[in-house]
């Protein structure tokens, strides 16, 4: 069953602006991952944050995790047209299985 | 270099006509997964193999079967496709099934059922 829920469902920003999307989940997790999916393609792993971590950076990506609120955020700084994609959070609970949210569709306008 | 390859990228079949989707990997990963993703929805895990051990999700319809003849290849067989089976089918691999094992996805096969 779907564990994560992303918010907003869709986001449109100007190139150079920052994009922030949120993920909420229901049960306790070992870690939370973010994936990107370009239109009509497979998913690409972006970043993994463990349950004992609060913040993680990778290039222009910043991920936060608040286990008390069961939520995570993904920030993309200085967005580019190539960042146009859908972004999914994925959580694992008590086993290997990843449970994906429905995603946030980000459109970066040139 | 392609790591997870799916063929074909687009598949059209008729209602009730069996279809097989193919996935291969060059990563030598132990685990291979099949997901179904409908438009604007989350990928939904259908089943996975850990080596030769097959693990079916409880809500995966019997209409969906899978084969993994060797480490590199995994097939998804849809015995009698219905209109509701039209979706993107994603294959993924991971080295292990631990909580921190990253999954590597193929580009997907978009299935159309006429």
PDB file of C-alpha atoms in Angstrom:
ATOM      1  CA  UNK A   1       0.000   0.000   0.000  1.00  0.00           C
ATOM      2  CA  UNK A   2       1.095   3.578  -0.583  1.00  0.00           C
ATOM      3  CA  UNK A   3       2.933   4.925   2.406  1.00  0.00           C
ATOM      4  CA  UNK A   4       4.199   8.318   1.275  1.00  0.00           C
ATOM      5  CA  UNK A   5       2.233  11.279   0.054  1.00  0.00           C
ATOM      6  CA  UNK A   6       3.891  14.148  -1.747  1.00  0.00           C
ATOM      7  CA  UNK A   7       2.744  17.719  -1.619  1.00  0.00           C
ATOM      8  CA  UNK A   8       2.148  19.633  -3.788  1.00  0.00           C
ATOM      9  CA  UNK A   9       0.990  17.390  -6.629  1.00  0.00           C
ATOM     10  CA  UNK A  10       2.373  19.846  -9.157  1.00  0.00           C
ATOM     11  CA  UNK A  11       4.752  22.790  -9.041  1.00  0.00           C
ATOM     12  CA  UNK A  12       5.693  25.309 -11.718  1.00  0.00           C
ATOM     13  CA  UNK A  13       8.664  27.611 -11.196  1.00  0.00           C
ATOM     14  CA  UNK A  14      10.952  29.901 -13.149  1.00  0.00           C
ATOM     15  CA  UNK A  15      14.459  28.769 -13.986  1.00  0.00           C
ATOM     16  CA  UNK A  16      16.803  29.830 -11.200  1.00  0.00           C
ATOM     17  CA  UNK A  17      14.171  29.644  -8.489  1.00  0.00           C
ATOM     18  CA  UNK A  18      14.131  27.046  -5.743  1.00  0.00           C
ATOM     19  CA  UNK A  19      11.630  24.193  -5.687  1.00  0.00           C
ATOM     20  CA  UNK A  20      10.432  22.626  -2.468  1.00  0.00           C
ATOM     21  CA  UNK A  21       8.267  19.558  -2.156  1.00  0.00           C
ATOM     22  CA  UNK A  22       7.178  17.606   0.868  1.00  0.00           C
ATOM     23  CA  UNK A  23       6.531  13.992   1.695  1.00  0.00           C
ATOM     24  CA  UNK A  24       4.503  12.663   4.593  1.00  0.00           C
ATOM     25  CA  UNK A  25       4.358   9.032   5.619  1.00  0.00           C
ATOM     26  CA  UNK A  26       2.391   6.962   8.077  1.00  0.00           C
ATOM     27  CA  UNK A  27       4.544   4.352   9.798  1.00  0.00           C
ATOM     28  CA  UNK A  28       8.051   4.404  11.204  1.00  0.00           C
ATOM     29  CA  UNK A  29      10.862   3.948   8.705  1.00  0.00           C
ATOM     30  CA  UNK A  30      14.477   2.854   8.421  1.00  0.00           C
ATOM     31  CA  UNK A  31      15.236   5.402   5.756  1.00  0.00           C
ATOM     32  CA  UNK A  32      13.597   7.593   3.157  1.00  0.00           C
ATOM     33  CA  UNK A  33      14.699   7.954  -0.433  1.00  0.00           C
ATOM     34  CA  UNK A  34      13.910  10.441  -3.175  1.00  0.00           C
ATOM     35  CA  UNK A  35      13.744   9.454  -6.824  1.00  0.00           C
ATOM     36  CA  UNK A  36      13.290  11.475 -10.009  1.00  0.00           C
ATOM     37  CA  UNK A  37      11.366  10.330 -13.064  1.00  0.00           C
ATOM     38  CA  UNK A  38      11.603  12.110 -16.374  1.00  0.00           C
ATOM     39  CA  UNK A  39       8.522  11.844 -18.566  1.00  0.00           C
ATOM     40  CA  UNK A  40       8.074   8.322 -19.917  1.00  0.00           C
ATOM     41  CA  UNK A  41      11.258   7.038 -18.298  1.00  0.00           C
ATOM     42  CA  UNK A  42      12.316   4.981 -15.313  1.00  0.00           C
ATOM     43  CA  UNK A  43      13.121   6.325 -11.875  1.00  0.00           C
ATOM     44  CA  UNK A  44      16.551   7.595 -10.918  1.00  0.00           C
ATOM     45  CA  UNK A  45      17.737   7.500  -7.340  1.00  0.00           C
ATOM     46  CA  UNK A  46      18.621  10.950  -5.982  1.00  0.00           C
ATOM     47  CA  UNK A  47      19.344  10.694  -2.303  1.00  0.00           C
ATOM     48  CA  UNK A  48      18.782   8.511   0.764  1.00  0.00           C
ATOM     49  CA  UNK A  49      18.398   9.837   4.278  1.00  0.00           C
ATOM     50  CA  UNK A  50      18.504   7.522   7.246  1.00  0.00           C
ATOM     51  CA  UNK A  51      16.023   7.746  10.081  1.00  0.00           C
ATOM     52  CA  UNK A  52      18.708   9.044  12.455  1.00  0.00           C
ATOM     53  CA  UNK A  53      19.682  11.874  10.083  1.00  0.00           C
ATOM     54  CA  UNK A  54      17.958  15.236   9.966  1.00  0.00           C
ATOM     55  CA  UNK A  55      19.450  16.802   6.854  1.00  0.00           C
ATOM     56  CA  UNK A  56      21.453  15.720   3.856  1.00  0.00           C
ATOM     57  CA  UNK A  57      22.888  17.514   0.840  1.00  0.00           C
ATOM     58  CA  UNK A  58      23.830  16.343  -2.608  1.00  0.00           C
ATOM     59  CA  UNK A  59      24.813  19.013  -5.104  1.00  0.00           C
ATOM     60  CA  UNK A  60      21.793  21.305  -5.508  1.00  0.00           C
ATOM     61  CA  UNK A  61      19.576  18.964  -3.518  1.00  0.00           C
ATOM     62  CA  UNK A  62      18.802  19.341   0.149  1.00  0.00           C
ATOM     63  CA  UNK A  63      16.698  16.789   1.983  1.00  0.00           C
ATOM     64  CA  UNK A  64      15.359  17.107   5.495  1.00  0.00           C
ATOM     65  CA  UNK A  65      13.712  14.465   7.630  1.00  0.00           C
ATOM     66  CA  UNK A  66      11.542  15.008  10.685  1.00  0.00           C
ATOM     67  CA  UNK A  67      10.652  11.615  12.121  1.00  0.00           C
ATOM     68  CA  UNK A  68       8.525  13.157  14.862  1.00  0.00           C
ATOM     69  CA  UNK A  69       6.261  14.640  12.188  1.00  0.00           C
ATOM     70  CA  UNK A  70       6.782  11.726   9.791  1.00  0.00           C
ATOM     71  CA  UNK A  71       7.710  14.098   7.026  1.00  0.00           C
ATOM     72  CA  UNK A  72      10.525  14.923   4.662  1.00  0.00           C
ATOM     73  CA  UNK A  73      11.219  17.745   2.263  1.00  0.00           C
ATOM     74  CA  UNK A  74      13.259  17.953  -0.915  1.00  0.00           C
ATOM     75  CA  UNK A  75      14.665  21.313  -1.942  1.00  0.00           C
ATOM     76  CA  UNK A  76      16.143  21.863  -5.385  1.00  0.00           C
ATOM     77  CA  UNK A  77      18.122  25.097  -5.469  1.00  0.00           C
ATOM     78  CA  UNK A  78      18.774  27.225  -8.557  1.00  0.00           C
ATOM     79  CA  UNK A  79      16.483  25.104 -10.693  1.00  0.00           C
ATOM     80  CA  UNK A  80      17.235  24.363 -14.338  1.00  0.00           C
ATOM     81  CA  UNK A  81      15.028  23.293 -17.218  1.00  0.00           C
ATOM     82  CA  UNK A  82      16.567  19.822 -16.915  1.00  0.00           C
ATOM     83  CA  UNK A  83      15.057  19.517 -13.427  1.00  0.00           C
ATOM     84  CA  UNK A  84      11.612  19.243 -15.018  1.00  0.00           C
ATOM     85  CA  UNK A  85      10.426  15.824 -13.868  1.00  0.00           C
ATOM     86  CA  UNK A  86       8.299  14.021 -11.311  1.00  0.00           C
ATOM     87  CA  UNK A  87       9.823  13.502  -7.895  1.00  0.00           C
ATOM     88  CA  UNK A  88       8.883  10.592  -5.665  1.00  0.00           C
ATOM     89  CA  UNK A  89       9.642   9.850  -2.069  1.00  0.00           C
ATOM     90  CA  UNK A  90       9.975   6.212  -1.115  1.00  0.00           C
ATOM     91  CA  UNK A  91       9.992   4.734   2.338  1.00  0.00           C
ATOM     92  CA  UNK A  92      10.847   1.329   3.667  1.00  0.00           C
ATOM     93  CA  UNK A  93       9.301   0.063   6.847  1.00  0.00           C
ATOM     94  CA  UNK A  94      10.186  -3.304   8.274  1.00  0.00           C
ATOM     95  CA  UNK A  95      11.677  -4.919   5.200  1.00  0.00           C
ATOM     96  CA  UNK A  96      13.319  -4.221   1.897  1.00  0.00           C
ATOM     97  CA  UNK A  97      10.175  -3.064   0.140  1.00  0.00           C
ATOM     98  CA  UNK A  98       9.976   0.492  -1.030  1.00  0.00           C
ATOM     99  CA  UNK A  99       6.623   2.204  -0.881  1.00  0.00           C
ATOM    100  CA  UNK A 100       6.358   5.159  -3.245  1.00  0.00           C
ATOM    101  CA  UNK A 101       4.183   8.223  -3.033  1.00  0.00           C
ATOM    102  CA  UNK A 102       2.242   9.514  -6.022  1.00  0.00           C
ATOM    103  CA  UNK A 103       4.886  12.123  -6.777  1.00  0.00           C
ATOM    104  CA  UNK A 104       5.234  15.853  -7.317  1.00  0.00           C
ATOM    105  CA  UNK A 105       5.444  17.010 -10.916  1.00  0.00           C
ATOM    106  CA  UNK A 106       7.872  19.901 -11.254  1.00  0.00           C
ATOM    107  CA  UNK A 107       7.947  22.126 -14.324  1.00  0.00           C
ATOM    108  CA  UNK A 108      10.820  24.573 -14.658  1.00  0.00           C
ATOM    109  CA  UNK A 109      10.071  27.382 -17.110  1.00  0.00           C
ATOM    110  CA  UNK A 110      12.919  28.883 -19.083  1.00  0.00           C
TER     111      UNK A 110
ATOM    112  CA  UNK B   1      26.401   2.325 -20.355  1.00  0.00           C
ATOM    113  CA  UNK B   2      22.968   0.800 -20.022  1.00  0.00           C
ATOM    114  CA  UNK B   3      22.617  -1.039 -16.728  1.00  0.00           C
ATOM    115  CA  UNK B   4      18.960  -2.077 -16.626  1.00  0.00           C
ATOM    116  CA  UNK B   5      17.487  -2.674 -20.047  1.00  0.00           C
ATOM    117  CA  UNK B   6      13.849  -3.218 -20.821  1.00  0.00           C
ATOM    118  CA  UNK B   7      12.431  -4.499 -24.066  1.00  0.00           C
ATOM    119  CA  UNK B   8      10.373  -3.504 -25.788  1.00  0.00           C
ATOM    120  CA  UNK B   9       9.966   0.129 -24.768  1.00  0.00           C
ATOM    121  CA  UNK B  10       6.428   0.157 -26.142  1.00  0.00           C
ATOM    122  CA  UNK B  11       4.166  -2.873 -26.405  1.00  0.00           C
ATOM    123  CA  UNK B  12       0.700  -3.017 -27.878  1.00  0.00           C
ATOM    124  CA  UNK B  13      -1.399  -6.095 -27.328  1.00  0.00           C
ATOM    125  CA  UNK B  14      -4.993  -7.111 -27.724  1.00  0.00           C
ATOM    126  CA  UNK B  15      -7.399  -7.772 -24.925  1.00  0.00           C
ATOM    127  CA  UNK B  16      -6.739 -11.304 -23.675  1.00  0.00           C
ATOM    128  CA  UNK B  17      -3.627 -11.902 -25.781  1.00  0.00           C
ATOM    129  CA  UNK B  18      -0.650 -13.005 -23.665  1.00  0.00           C
ATOM    130  CA  UNK B  19       2.321 -10.691 -23.593  1.00  0.00           C
ATOM    131  CA  UNK B  20       5.839 -10.958 -22.186  1.00  0.00           C
ATOM    132  CA  UNK B  21       7.979  -8.053 -21.118  1.00  0.00           C
ATOM    133  CA  UNK B  22      11.719  -8.442 -20.775  1.00  0.00           C
ATOM    134  CA  UNK B  23      14.296  -6.993 -18.394  1.00  0.00           C
ATOM    135  CA  UNK B  24      18.025  -7.547 -18.327  1.00  0.00           C
ATOM    136  CA  UNK B  25      20.760  -6.106 -16.151  1.00  0.00           C
ATOM    137  CA  UNK B  26      24.520  -5.759 -16.383  1.00  0.00           C
ATOM    138  CA  UNK B  27      24.982  -4.957 -12.695  1.00  0.00           C
ATOM    139  CA  UNK B  28      25.063  -8.556 -11.448  1.00  0.00           C
ATOM    140  CA  UNK B  29      22.568  -7.590  -8.772  1.00  0.00           C
ATOM    141  CA  UNK B  30      20.879 -10.228  -6.669  1.00  0.00           C
ATOM    142  CA  UNK B  31      17.447  -8.670  -6.572  1.00  0.00           C
ATOM    143  CA  UNK B  32      15.157  -7.869  -9.477  1.00  0.00           C
ATOM    144  CA  UNK B  33      11.775  -6.161  -9.136  1.00  0.00           C
ATOM    145  CA  UNK B  34       8.743  -5.559 -11.310  1.00  0.00           C
ATOM    146  CA  UNK B  35       6.578  -2.505 -10.698  1.00  0.00           C
ATOM    147  CA  UNK B  36       3.374  -1.373 -12.361  1.00  0.00           C
ATOM    148  CA  UNK B  37       2.866   2.368 -12.702  1.00  0.00           C
ATOM    149  CA  UNK B  38      -0.366   3.858 -13.965  1.00  0.00           C
ATOM    150  CA  UNK B  39      -0.634   7.444 -15.106  1.00  0.00           C
ATOM    151  CA  UNK B  40       0.075   9.980 -12.349  1.00  0.00           C
ATOM    152  CA  UNK B  41       0.276   7.236  -9.756  1.00  0.00           C
ATOM    153  CA  UNK B  42       2.974   5.734  -7.585  1.00  0.00           C
ATOM    154  CA  UNK B  43       4.872   2.689  -8.834  1.00  0.00           C
ATOM    155  CA  UNK B  44       3.298  -0.416  -7.330  1.00  0.00           C
ATOM    156  CA  UNK B  45       5.444  -3.437  -6.579  1.00  0.00           C
ATOM    157  CA  UNK B  46       4.153  -6.605  -8.244  1.00  0.00           C
ATOM    158  CA  UNK B  47       6.854  -9.064  -7.220  1.00  0.00           C
ATOM    159  CA  UNK B  48      10.563  -9.496  -6.866  1.00  0.00           C
ATOM    160  CA  UNK B  49      13.270 -12.143  -7.022  1.00  0.00           C
ATOM    161  CA  UNK B  50      16.097 -12.485  -4.573  1.00  0.00           C
ATOM    162  CA  UNK B  51      18.355 -14.699  -6.631  1.00  0.00           C
ATOM    163  CA  UNK B  52      15.968 -17.491  -7.587  1.00  0.00           C
ATOM    164  CA  UNK B  53      13.587 -16.940  -4.697  1.00  0.00           C
ATOM    165  CA  UNK B  54      10.325 -15.530  -5.972  1.00  0.00           C
ATOM    166  CA  UNK B  55       8.298 -13.166  -3.773  1.00  0.00           C
ATOM    167  CA  UNK B  56       4.815 -12.236  -4.849  1.00  0.00           C
ATOM    168  CA  UNK B  57       2.973  -9.270  -3.396  1.00  0.00           C
ATOM    169  CA  UNK B  58      -0.303 -10.284  -1.794  1.00  0.00           C
ATOM    170  CA  UNK B  59      -2.415  -8.096  -4.053  1.00  0.00           C
ATOM    171  CA  UNK B  60      -0.721  -8.964  -7.342  1.00  0.00           C
ATOM    172  CA  UNK B  61      -3.325 -10.558  -9.616  1.00  0.00           C
ATOM    173  CA  UNK B  62      -2.792 -14.175 -10.732  1.00  0.00           C
ATOM    174  CA  UNK B  63      -2.809 -12.856 -14.271  1.00  0.00           C
ATOM    175  CA  UNK B  64       0.750 -11.658 -13.681  1.00  0.00           C
ATOM    176  CA  UNK B  65       3.592 -14.153 -13.603  1.00  0.00           C
ATOM    177  CA  UNK B  66       7.349 -13.806 -13.644  1.00  0.00           C
ATOM    178  CA  UNK B  67      10.388 -15.850 -14.586  1.00  0.00           C
ATOM    179  CA  UNK B  68      14.040 -15.363 -13.822  1.00  0.00           C
ATOM    180  CA  UNK B  69      16.045 -17.924 -15.800  1.00  0.00           C
ATOM    181  CA  UNK B  70      19.406 -16.497 -14.716  1.00  0.00           C
ATOM    182  CA  UNK B  71      20.920 -13.570 -12.818  1.00  0.00           C
ATOM    183  CA  UNK B  72      20.760 -11.215 -15.760  1.00  0.00           C
ATOM    184  CA  UNK B  73      17.240 -11.707 -17.066  1.00  0.00           C
ATOM    185  CA  UNK B  74      13.760 -11.413 -15.654  1.00  0.00           C
ATOM    186  CA  UNK B  75      10.464 -11.633 -17.516  1.00  0.00           C
ATOM    187  CA  UNK B  76       6.982 -10.403 -16.751  1.00  0.00           C
ATOM    188  CA  UNK B  77       4.220 -12.488 -18.312  1.00  0.00           C
ATOM    189  CA  UNK B  78       0.675 -11.170 -18.461  1.00  0.00           C
ATOM    190  CA  UNK B  79      -1.463 -14.147 -19.310  1.00  0.00           C
ATOM    191  CA  UNK B  80      -4.688 -12.421 -20.315  1.00  0.00           C
ATOM    192  CA  UNK B  81      -4.249  -8.648 -20.407  1.00  0.00           C
ATOM    193  CA  UNK B  82      -7.276  -6.571 -19.615  1.00  0.00           C
ATOM    194  CA  UNK B  83      -7.859  -2.909 -20.331  1.00  0.00           C
ATOM    195  CA  UNK B  84      -6.965  -2.159 -16.713  1.00  0.00           C
ATOM    196  CA  UNK B  85      -3.488  -3.599 -17.214  1.00  0.00           C
ATOM    197  CA  UNK B  86      -2.466  -0.780 -19.517  1.00  0.00           C
ATOM    198  CA  UNK B  87       0.375   0.912 -17.671  1.00  0.00           C
ATOM    199  CA  UNK B  88       4.097   1.521 -17.554  1.00  0.00           C
ATOM    200  CA  UNK B  89       5.954  -1.541 -16.288  1.00  0.00           C
ATOM    201  CA  UNK B  90       9.213  -0.796 -14.550  1.00  0.00           C
ATOM    202  CA  UNK B  91      11.971  -3.260 -13.825  1.00  0.00           C
ATOM    203  CA  UNK B  92      14.473  -2.470 -11.089  1.00  0.00           C
ATOM    204  CA  UNK B  93      17.460  -4.152  -9.507  1.00  0.00           C
ATOM    205  CA  UNK B  94      19.364  -3.856  -6.261  1.00  0.00           C
ATOM    206  CA  UNK B  95      22.453  -5.511  -4.914  1.00  0.00           C
ATOM    207  CA  UNK B  96      20.687  -6.728  -1.815  1.00  0.00           C
ATOM    208  CA  UNK B  97      17.412  -6.284  -0.042  1.00  0.00           C
ATOM    209  CA  UNK B  98      18.720  -4.222   2.834  1.00  0.00           C
ATOM    210  CA  UNK B  99      17.153  -0.973   3.852  1.00  0.00           C
ATOM    211  CA  UNK B 100      19.906   1.097   2.263  1.00  0.00           C
ATOM    212  CA  UNK B 101      20.173  -0.751  -1.030  1.00  0.00           C
ATOM    213  CA  UNK B 102      19.478   1.633  -3.872  1.00  0.00           C
ATOM    214  CA  UNK B 103      17.192   0.397  -6.611  1.00  0.00           C
ATOM    215  CA  UNK B 104      18.260   0.969 -10.205  1.00  0.00           C
ATOM    216  CA  UNK B 105      15.414   1.277 -12.643  1.00  0.00           C
ATOM    217  CA  UNK B 106      15.136   0.520 -16.308  1.00  0.00           C
ATOM    218  CA  UNK B 107      13.425   2.942 -18.709  1.00  0.00           C
ATOM    219  CA  UNK B 108      10.151   1.046 -18.542  1.00  0.00           C
ATOM    220  CA  UNK B 109       7.842  -0.645 -21.030  1.00  0.00           C
ATOM    221  CA  UNK B 110       4.609   1.166 -21.795  1.00  0.00           C
ATOM    222  CA  UNK B 111       1.875  -1.397 -22.393  1.00  0.00           C
ATOM    223  CA  UNK B 112      -1.227  -0.539 -24.382  1.00  0.00           C
ATOM    224  CA  UNK B 113      -4.143  -2.958 -24.418  1.00  0.00           C
ATOM    225  CA  UNK B 114      -6.605  -2.622 -27.303  1.00  0.00           C
TER     226      UNK B 114
END
